[in-house]
Short mmCIF file of C-alpha atoms and ligand atoms in Angstrom, two decimals:
data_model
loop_
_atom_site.label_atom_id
_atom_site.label_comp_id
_atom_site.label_asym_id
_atom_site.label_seq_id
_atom_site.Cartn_x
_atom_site.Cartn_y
_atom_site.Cartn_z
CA UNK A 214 102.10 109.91 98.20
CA UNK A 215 100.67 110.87 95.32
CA UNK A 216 102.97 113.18 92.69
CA UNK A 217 102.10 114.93 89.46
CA UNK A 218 104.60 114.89 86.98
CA UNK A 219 104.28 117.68 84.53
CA UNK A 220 107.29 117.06 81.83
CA UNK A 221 106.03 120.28 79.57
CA UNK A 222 108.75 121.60 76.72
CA UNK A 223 111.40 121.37 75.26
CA UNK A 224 114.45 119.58 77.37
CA UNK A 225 111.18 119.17 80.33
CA UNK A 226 110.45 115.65 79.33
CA UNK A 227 114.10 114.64 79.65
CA UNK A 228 115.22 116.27 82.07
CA UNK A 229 111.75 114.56 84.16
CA UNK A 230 112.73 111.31 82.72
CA UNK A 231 116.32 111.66 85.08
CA UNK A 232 114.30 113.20 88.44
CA UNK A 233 111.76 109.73 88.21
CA UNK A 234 114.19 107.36 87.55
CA UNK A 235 115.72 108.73 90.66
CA UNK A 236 112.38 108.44 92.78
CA UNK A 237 112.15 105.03 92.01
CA UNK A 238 115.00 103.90 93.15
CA UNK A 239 114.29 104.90 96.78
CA UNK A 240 112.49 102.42 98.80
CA UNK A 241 109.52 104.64 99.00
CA UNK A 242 105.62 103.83 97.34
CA UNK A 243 105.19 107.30 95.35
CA UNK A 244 101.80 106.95 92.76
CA UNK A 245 103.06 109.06 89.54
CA UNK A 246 100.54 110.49 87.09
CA UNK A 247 101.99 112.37 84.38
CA UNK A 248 99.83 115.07 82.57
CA UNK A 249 100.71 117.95 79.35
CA UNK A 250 102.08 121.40 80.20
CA UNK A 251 102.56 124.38 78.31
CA UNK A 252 103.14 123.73 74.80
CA UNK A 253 102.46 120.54 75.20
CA UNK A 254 99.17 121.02 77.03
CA UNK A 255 98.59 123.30 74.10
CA UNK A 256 98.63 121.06 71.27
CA UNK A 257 97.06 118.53 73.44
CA UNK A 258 93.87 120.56 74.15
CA UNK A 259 94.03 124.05 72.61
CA UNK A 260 95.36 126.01 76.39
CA UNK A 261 98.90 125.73 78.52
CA UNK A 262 97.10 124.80 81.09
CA UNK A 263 94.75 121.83 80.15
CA UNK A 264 91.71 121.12 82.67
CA UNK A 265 92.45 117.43 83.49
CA UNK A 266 96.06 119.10 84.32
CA UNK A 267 94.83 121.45 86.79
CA UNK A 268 92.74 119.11 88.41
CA UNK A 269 95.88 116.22 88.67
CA UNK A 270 97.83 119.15 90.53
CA UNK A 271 95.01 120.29 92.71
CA UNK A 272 94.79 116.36 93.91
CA UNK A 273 98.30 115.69 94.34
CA UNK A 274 100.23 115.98 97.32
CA UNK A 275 103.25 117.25 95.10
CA UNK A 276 104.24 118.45 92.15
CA UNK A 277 107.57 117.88 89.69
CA UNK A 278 107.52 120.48 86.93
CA UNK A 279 109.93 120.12 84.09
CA UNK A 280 110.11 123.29 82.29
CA UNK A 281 107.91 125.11 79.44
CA UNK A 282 108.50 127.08 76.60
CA UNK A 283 109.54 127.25 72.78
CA UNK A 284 109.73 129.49 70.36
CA UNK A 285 107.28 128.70 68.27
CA UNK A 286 104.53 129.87 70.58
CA UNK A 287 105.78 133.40 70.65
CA UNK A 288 103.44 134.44 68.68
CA UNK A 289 100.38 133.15 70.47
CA UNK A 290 98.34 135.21 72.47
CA UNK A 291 99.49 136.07 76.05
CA UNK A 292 96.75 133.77 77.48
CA UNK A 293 97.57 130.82 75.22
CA UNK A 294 101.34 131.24 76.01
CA UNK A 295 103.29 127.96 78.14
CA UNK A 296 104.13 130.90 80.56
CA UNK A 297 100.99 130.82 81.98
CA UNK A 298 100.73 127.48 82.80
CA UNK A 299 102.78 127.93 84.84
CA UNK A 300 102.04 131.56 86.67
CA UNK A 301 98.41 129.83 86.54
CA UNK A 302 99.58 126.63 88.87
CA UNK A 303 101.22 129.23 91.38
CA UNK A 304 98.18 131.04 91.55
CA UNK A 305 95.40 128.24 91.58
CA UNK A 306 97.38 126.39 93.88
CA UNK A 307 98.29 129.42 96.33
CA UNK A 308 101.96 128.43 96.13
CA UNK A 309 103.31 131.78 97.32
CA UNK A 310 106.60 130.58 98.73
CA UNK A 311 109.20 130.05 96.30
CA UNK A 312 112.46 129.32 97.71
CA UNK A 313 115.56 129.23 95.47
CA UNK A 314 118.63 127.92 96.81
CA UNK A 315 122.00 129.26 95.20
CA UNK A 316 124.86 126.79 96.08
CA UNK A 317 128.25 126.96 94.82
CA UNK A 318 129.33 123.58 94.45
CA UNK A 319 133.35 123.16 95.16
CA UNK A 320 133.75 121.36 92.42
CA UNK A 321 132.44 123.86 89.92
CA UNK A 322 133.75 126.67 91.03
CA UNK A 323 135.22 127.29 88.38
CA UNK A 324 132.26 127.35 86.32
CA UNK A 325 131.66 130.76 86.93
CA UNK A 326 132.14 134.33 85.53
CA UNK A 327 133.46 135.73 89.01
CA UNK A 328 136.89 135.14 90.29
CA UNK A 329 136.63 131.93 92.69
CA UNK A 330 137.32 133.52 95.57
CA UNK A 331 134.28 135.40 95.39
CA UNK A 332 132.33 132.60 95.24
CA UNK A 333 133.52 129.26 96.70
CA UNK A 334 131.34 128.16 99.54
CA UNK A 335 128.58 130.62 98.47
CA UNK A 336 124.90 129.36 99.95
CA UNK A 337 122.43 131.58 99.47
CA UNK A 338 118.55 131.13 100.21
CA UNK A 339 116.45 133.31 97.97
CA UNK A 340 112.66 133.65 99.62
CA UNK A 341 110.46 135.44 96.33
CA UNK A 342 107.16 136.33 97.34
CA UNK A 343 105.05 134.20 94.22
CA UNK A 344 101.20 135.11 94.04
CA UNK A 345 101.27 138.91 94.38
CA UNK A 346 103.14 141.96 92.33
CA UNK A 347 103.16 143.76 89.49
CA UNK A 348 102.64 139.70 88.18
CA UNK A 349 98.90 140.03 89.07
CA UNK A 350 97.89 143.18 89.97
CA UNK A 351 94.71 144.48 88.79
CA UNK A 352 94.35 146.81 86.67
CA UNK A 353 96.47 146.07 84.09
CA UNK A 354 96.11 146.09 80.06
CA UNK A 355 96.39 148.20 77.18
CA UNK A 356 94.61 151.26 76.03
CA UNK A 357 95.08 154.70 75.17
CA UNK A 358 96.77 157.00 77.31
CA UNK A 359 94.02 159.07 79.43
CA UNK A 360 95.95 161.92 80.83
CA UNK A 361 99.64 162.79 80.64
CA UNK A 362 102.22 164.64 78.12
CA UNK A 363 101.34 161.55 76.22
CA UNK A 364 97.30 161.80 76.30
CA UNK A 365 96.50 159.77 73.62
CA UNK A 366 99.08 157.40 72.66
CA UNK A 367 98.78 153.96 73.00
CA UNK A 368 99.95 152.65 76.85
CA UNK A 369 100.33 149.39 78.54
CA UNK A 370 100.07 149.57 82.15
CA UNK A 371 100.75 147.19 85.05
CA UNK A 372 99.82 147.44 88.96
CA UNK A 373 102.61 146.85 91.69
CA UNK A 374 100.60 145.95 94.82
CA UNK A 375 100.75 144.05 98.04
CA UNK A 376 98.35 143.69 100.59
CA UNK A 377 100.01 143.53 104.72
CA UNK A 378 99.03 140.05 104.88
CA UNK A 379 100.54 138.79 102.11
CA UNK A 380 104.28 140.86 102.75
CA UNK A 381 103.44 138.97 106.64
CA UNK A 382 102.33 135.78 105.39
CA UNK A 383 106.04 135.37 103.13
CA UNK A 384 108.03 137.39 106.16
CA UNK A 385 107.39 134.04 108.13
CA UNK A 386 108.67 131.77 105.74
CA UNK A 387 112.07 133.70 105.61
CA UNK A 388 112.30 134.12 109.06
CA UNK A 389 112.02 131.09 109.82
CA UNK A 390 114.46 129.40 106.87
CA UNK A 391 116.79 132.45 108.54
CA UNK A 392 115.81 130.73 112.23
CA UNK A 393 117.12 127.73 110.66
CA UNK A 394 120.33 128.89 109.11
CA UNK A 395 122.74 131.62 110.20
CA UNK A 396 120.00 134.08 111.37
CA UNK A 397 120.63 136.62 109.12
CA UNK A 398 117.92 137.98 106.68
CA UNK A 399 117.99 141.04 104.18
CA UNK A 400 115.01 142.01 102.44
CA UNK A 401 114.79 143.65 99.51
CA UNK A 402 112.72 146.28 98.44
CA UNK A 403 112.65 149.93 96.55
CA UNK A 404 111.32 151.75 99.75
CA UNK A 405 113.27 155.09 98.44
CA UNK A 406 110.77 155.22 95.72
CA UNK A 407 107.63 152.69 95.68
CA UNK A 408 104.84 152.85 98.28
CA UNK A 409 104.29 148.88 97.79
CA UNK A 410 108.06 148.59 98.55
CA UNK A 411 107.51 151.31 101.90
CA UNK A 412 104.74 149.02 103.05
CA UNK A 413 106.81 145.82 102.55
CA UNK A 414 109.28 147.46 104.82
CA UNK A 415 107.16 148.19 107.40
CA UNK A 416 105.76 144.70 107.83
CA UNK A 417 109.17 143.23 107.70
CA UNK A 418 110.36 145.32 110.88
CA UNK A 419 106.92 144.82 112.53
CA UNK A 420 107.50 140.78 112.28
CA UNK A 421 111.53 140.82 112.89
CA UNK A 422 110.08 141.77 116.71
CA UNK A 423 108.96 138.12 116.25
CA UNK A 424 111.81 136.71 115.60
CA UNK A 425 114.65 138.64 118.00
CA UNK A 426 117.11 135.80 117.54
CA UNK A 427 117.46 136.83 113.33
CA UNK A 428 119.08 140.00 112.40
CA UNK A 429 117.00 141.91 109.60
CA UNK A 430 118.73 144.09 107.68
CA UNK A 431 117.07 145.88 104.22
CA UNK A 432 119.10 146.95 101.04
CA UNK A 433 117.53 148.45 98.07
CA UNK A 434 117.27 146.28 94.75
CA UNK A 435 119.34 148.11 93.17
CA UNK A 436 122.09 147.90 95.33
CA UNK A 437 121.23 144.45 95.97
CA UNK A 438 122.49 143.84 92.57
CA UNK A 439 125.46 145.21 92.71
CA UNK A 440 125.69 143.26 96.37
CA UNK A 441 125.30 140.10 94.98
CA UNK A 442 127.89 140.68 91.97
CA UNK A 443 130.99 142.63 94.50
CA UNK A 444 130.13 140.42 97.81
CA UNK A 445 127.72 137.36 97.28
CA UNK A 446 129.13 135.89 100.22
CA UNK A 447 127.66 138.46 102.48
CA UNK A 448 123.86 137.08 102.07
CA UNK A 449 122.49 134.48 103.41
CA UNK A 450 118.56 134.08 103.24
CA UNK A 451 117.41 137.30 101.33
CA UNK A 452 113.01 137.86 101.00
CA UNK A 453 111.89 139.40 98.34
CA UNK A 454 108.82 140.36 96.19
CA UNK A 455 107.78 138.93 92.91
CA UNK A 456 109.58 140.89 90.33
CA UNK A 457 112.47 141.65 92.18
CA UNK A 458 112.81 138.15 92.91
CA UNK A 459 112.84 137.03 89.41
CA UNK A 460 115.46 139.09 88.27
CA UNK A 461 117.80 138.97 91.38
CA UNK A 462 117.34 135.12 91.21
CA UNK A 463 118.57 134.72 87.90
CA UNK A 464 121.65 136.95 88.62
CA UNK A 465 122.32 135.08 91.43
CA UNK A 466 122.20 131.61 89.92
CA UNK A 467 124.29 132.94 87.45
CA UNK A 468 127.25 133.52 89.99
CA UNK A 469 127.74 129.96 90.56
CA UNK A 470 128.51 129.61 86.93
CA UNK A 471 125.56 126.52 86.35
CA UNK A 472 121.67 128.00 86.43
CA UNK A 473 121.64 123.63 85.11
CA UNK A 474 122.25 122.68 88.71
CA UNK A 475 119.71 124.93 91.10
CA UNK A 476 116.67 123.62 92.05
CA UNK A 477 113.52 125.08 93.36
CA UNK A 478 110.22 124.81 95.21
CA UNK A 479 107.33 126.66 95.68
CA UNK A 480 105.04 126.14 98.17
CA UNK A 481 101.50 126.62 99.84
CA UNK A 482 100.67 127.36 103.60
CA UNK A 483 100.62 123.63 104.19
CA UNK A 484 103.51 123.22 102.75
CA UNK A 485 102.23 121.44 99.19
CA UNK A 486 104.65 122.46 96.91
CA UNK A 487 105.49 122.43 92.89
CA UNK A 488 109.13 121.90 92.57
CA UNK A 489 110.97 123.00 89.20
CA UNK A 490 114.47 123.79 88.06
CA UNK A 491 115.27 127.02 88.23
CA UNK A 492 116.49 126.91 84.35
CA UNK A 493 114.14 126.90 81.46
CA UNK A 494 113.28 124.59 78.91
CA UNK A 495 116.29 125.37 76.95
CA UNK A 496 114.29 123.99 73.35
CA UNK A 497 117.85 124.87 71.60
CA UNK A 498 119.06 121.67 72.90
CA UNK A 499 116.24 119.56 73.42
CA UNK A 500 116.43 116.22 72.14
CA UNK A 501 119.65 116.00 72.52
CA UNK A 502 120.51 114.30 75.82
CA UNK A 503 122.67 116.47 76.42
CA UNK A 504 120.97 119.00 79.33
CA UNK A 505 122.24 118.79 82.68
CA UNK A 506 119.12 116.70 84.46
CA UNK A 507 120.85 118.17 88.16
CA UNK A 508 118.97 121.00 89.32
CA UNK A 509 115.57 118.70 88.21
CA UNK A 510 117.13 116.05 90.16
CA UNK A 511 117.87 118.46 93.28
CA UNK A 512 114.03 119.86 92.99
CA UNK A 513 113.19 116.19 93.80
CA UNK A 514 114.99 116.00 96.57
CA UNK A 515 113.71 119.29 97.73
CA UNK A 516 110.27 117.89 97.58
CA UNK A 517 110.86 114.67 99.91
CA UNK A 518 112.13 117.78 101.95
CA UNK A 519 109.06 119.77 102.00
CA UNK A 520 106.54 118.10 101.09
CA UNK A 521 106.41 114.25 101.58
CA UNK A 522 108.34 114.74 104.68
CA UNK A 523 111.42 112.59 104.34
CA UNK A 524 114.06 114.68 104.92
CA UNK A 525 116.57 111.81 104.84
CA UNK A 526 115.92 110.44 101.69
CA UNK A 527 116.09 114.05 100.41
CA UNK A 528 119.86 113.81 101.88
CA UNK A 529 120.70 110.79 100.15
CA UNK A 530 120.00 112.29 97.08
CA UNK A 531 122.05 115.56 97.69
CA UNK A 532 125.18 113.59 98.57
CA UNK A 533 124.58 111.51 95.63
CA UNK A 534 124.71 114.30 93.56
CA UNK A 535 127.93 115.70 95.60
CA UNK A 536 129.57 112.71 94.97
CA UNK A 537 129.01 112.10 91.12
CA UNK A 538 130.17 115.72 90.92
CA UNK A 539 133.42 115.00 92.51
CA UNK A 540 133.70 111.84 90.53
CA UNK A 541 134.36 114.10 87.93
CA UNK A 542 130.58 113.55 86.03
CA UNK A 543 129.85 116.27 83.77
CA UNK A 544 126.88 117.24 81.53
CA UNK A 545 128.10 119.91 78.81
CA UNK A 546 127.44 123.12 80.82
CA UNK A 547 129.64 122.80 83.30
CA UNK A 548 132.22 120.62 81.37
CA UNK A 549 136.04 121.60 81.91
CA UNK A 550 139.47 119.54 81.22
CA UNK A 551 140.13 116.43 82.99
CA UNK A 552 136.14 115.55 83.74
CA UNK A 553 133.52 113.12 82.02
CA UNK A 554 131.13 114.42 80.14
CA UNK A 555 128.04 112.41 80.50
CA UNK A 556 124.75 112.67 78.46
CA UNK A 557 121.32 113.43 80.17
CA UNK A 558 120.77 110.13 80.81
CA UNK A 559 124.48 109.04 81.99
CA UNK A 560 124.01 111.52 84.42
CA UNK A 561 120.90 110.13 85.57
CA UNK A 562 122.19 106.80 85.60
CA UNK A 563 125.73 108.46 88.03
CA UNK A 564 123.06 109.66 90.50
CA UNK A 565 121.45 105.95 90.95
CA UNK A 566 125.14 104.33 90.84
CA UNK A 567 125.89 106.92 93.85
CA UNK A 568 122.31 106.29 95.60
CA UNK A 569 122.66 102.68 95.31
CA UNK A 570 126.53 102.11 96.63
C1 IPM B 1134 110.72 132.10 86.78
C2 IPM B 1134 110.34 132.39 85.36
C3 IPM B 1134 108.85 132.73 85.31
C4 IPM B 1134 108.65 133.99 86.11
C5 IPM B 1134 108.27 132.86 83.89
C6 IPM B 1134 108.50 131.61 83.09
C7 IPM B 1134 106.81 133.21 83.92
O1 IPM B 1134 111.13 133.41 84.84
O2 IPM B 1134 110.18 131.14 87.35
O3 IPM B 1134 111.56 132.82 87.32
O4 IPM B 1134 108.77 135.11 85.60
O5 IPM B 1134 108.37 133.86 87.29
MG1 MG B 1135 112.67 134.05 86.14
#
């Protein structure tokens, strides 16, 4: 089983550091390559997304991505920016899947900004359509405006677009988490007003004919925020596109108070898969050992899940972190009275003690 480790930026590296100590603690043979990302594959070789990088990812059976991003590249060029290392590996790699799971954890339920009885026991599967969208739709650029009460003026445009096959091709993979959960999906969409999001709707009601045991229902994105805010509880797996995806994803890691502890994966049609926090890379407090090296640890775990198909060890490492939670471990974003707080590292370390015992 061969795994590319791509640390990248800012609190990447440590945060990596945590998720391989981990790995090697199970009694499994894993081959580890490591290889720059984003910033770092920028000052290595001059782009985000350095050649010999690519090529490590394309040969691997799995990927563990740390995070990318810093300030200092702001000003760079949108091509030259650690962003697109990463939007570059979901789209050279075909990993249209990306599956963010939003778990309140008991203990931390009072990490959040919503009263805990909103919350507690909230497990919610978010299914984002990756490799399609206003994220890569053609045309796109900037230029000045050819028609319009604005003729003239400089305008950036962007495409929204999905093809039937591709709204089909993610439909399965959320019908089929859904199959495997409470079989209940919603999908999202903007059908009152977008012909990409009328389209997605259709295809969605086409395939639920597939899948009579899981009850489809739709809400539009906008009330889908407000949803997840009032009732959170009331999803369960939710499909989505790209953009709405992104922004509903962050919202809803938000409501468990701790974006430090979800994971995520996203994955191919044969199930290879690049699995990354679902936080940044945070350079504010890199260095620091101080970043909460959870959700990196519970992307690991994900991928003996999905892609190296050992479920069980992928278990082990779940409870371990369930139980260093309720042993009171803490990194400093989700500290509160009467717990430990642990450095990057120490947490690390907590995960092994609970693995190992
Ligand atoms: C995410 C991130 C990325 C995205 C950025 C870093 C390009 O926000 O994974 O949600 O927009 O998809
Ligand atoms: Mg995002």
């Amino acid at each position: 089983m061969k795994i590319a480790i791509l640390p990248g930026d800012g609190i990447g590296p440590e945060i990596v550091t945590e998720a391989v100590k981990v790995l090697n603690t199970l009694d499994e043979h894993f081959e580890l390559e490591s290889a720059p990302i984003g910033g770092a594959g920028y000052e290595a070789s001059g782009h985000p997304l350095p050649d010999a990088t690519l090529e490590l990812a394309k040969h691997a059976d799995a990927i563990l991505f740390g995070a990318v991003g810093d300030w200092k590249y702001d000003s760079l060029e949108r091509m030259l920016r650690p962003e697109q290392a990463i939007l570059g590996l979901r789209k050279y790699l075909r990993l249209f899947a990306n599956l963010r799971p939003v778990v309140c954890y008991p203990e931390l339920t009072n990490a959040s900004s919503l009263k805990p009885e909103i919350i507690s026991g909230l497990d919610i599967l978010i299914v984002r359509e990756l490799n399609g969208d206003i994220y890569f739709g053609q045309p796109r650029g900037l230029r000045d405006a050819p028609d319009g009460l604005f003729y003239g003026s400089r305008e950036g445009f962007d495409t929204m677009r999905y093809t039937e096959r591709e709204v089909r091709r993610i439909g399965h993979v959320a019908f089929q988490a859904a199959r495997k959960r409470t079989q209940q999906l919603t999908s999202i969409d903007k059908a009152n007003v977008l012909e990409t999001s009328q389209l997605w709707r259709e295809v969605m009601i086409d395939l639920a004919c597939e899948y009579p045991d899981v009850k489809l229902s739709h809400m539009y994105v906008d009330n889908a925020a407000m949803q997840l805010v009032k009732a959170p509880k009331a999803f369960d797996v939710v499909v989505t596109g790209n953009m709405f995806g992104d922004i509903l994803s962050d919202q809803a890691a938000m409501l468990t108070g701790s974006i430090g502890m979800l994971p995520s994966a996203s994955i191919d049609e044969n199930n290879k898969g690049l699995y990354e926090p679902s936080h940044g890379s945070a350079p504010d407090i890199a260095g620091k050992s101080i970043a909460n090296p959870l959700a990196m640890i519970l992307s690991a775990a994900m991928m003996l899940r999905y892609s190296l198909g050992r479920p069980e060890q992928a278990n082990r490492i779940e409870d371990a972190v369930k139980r260093v939670l309720a042993q009171r471990y803490r990194t400093l974003d989700i500290m509160t009275p009467g717990c430990k707080q642990v450095s990057t590292c120490e947490m690390g370390n907590a995960v092994i003690a609970a693995l190992t015992h």
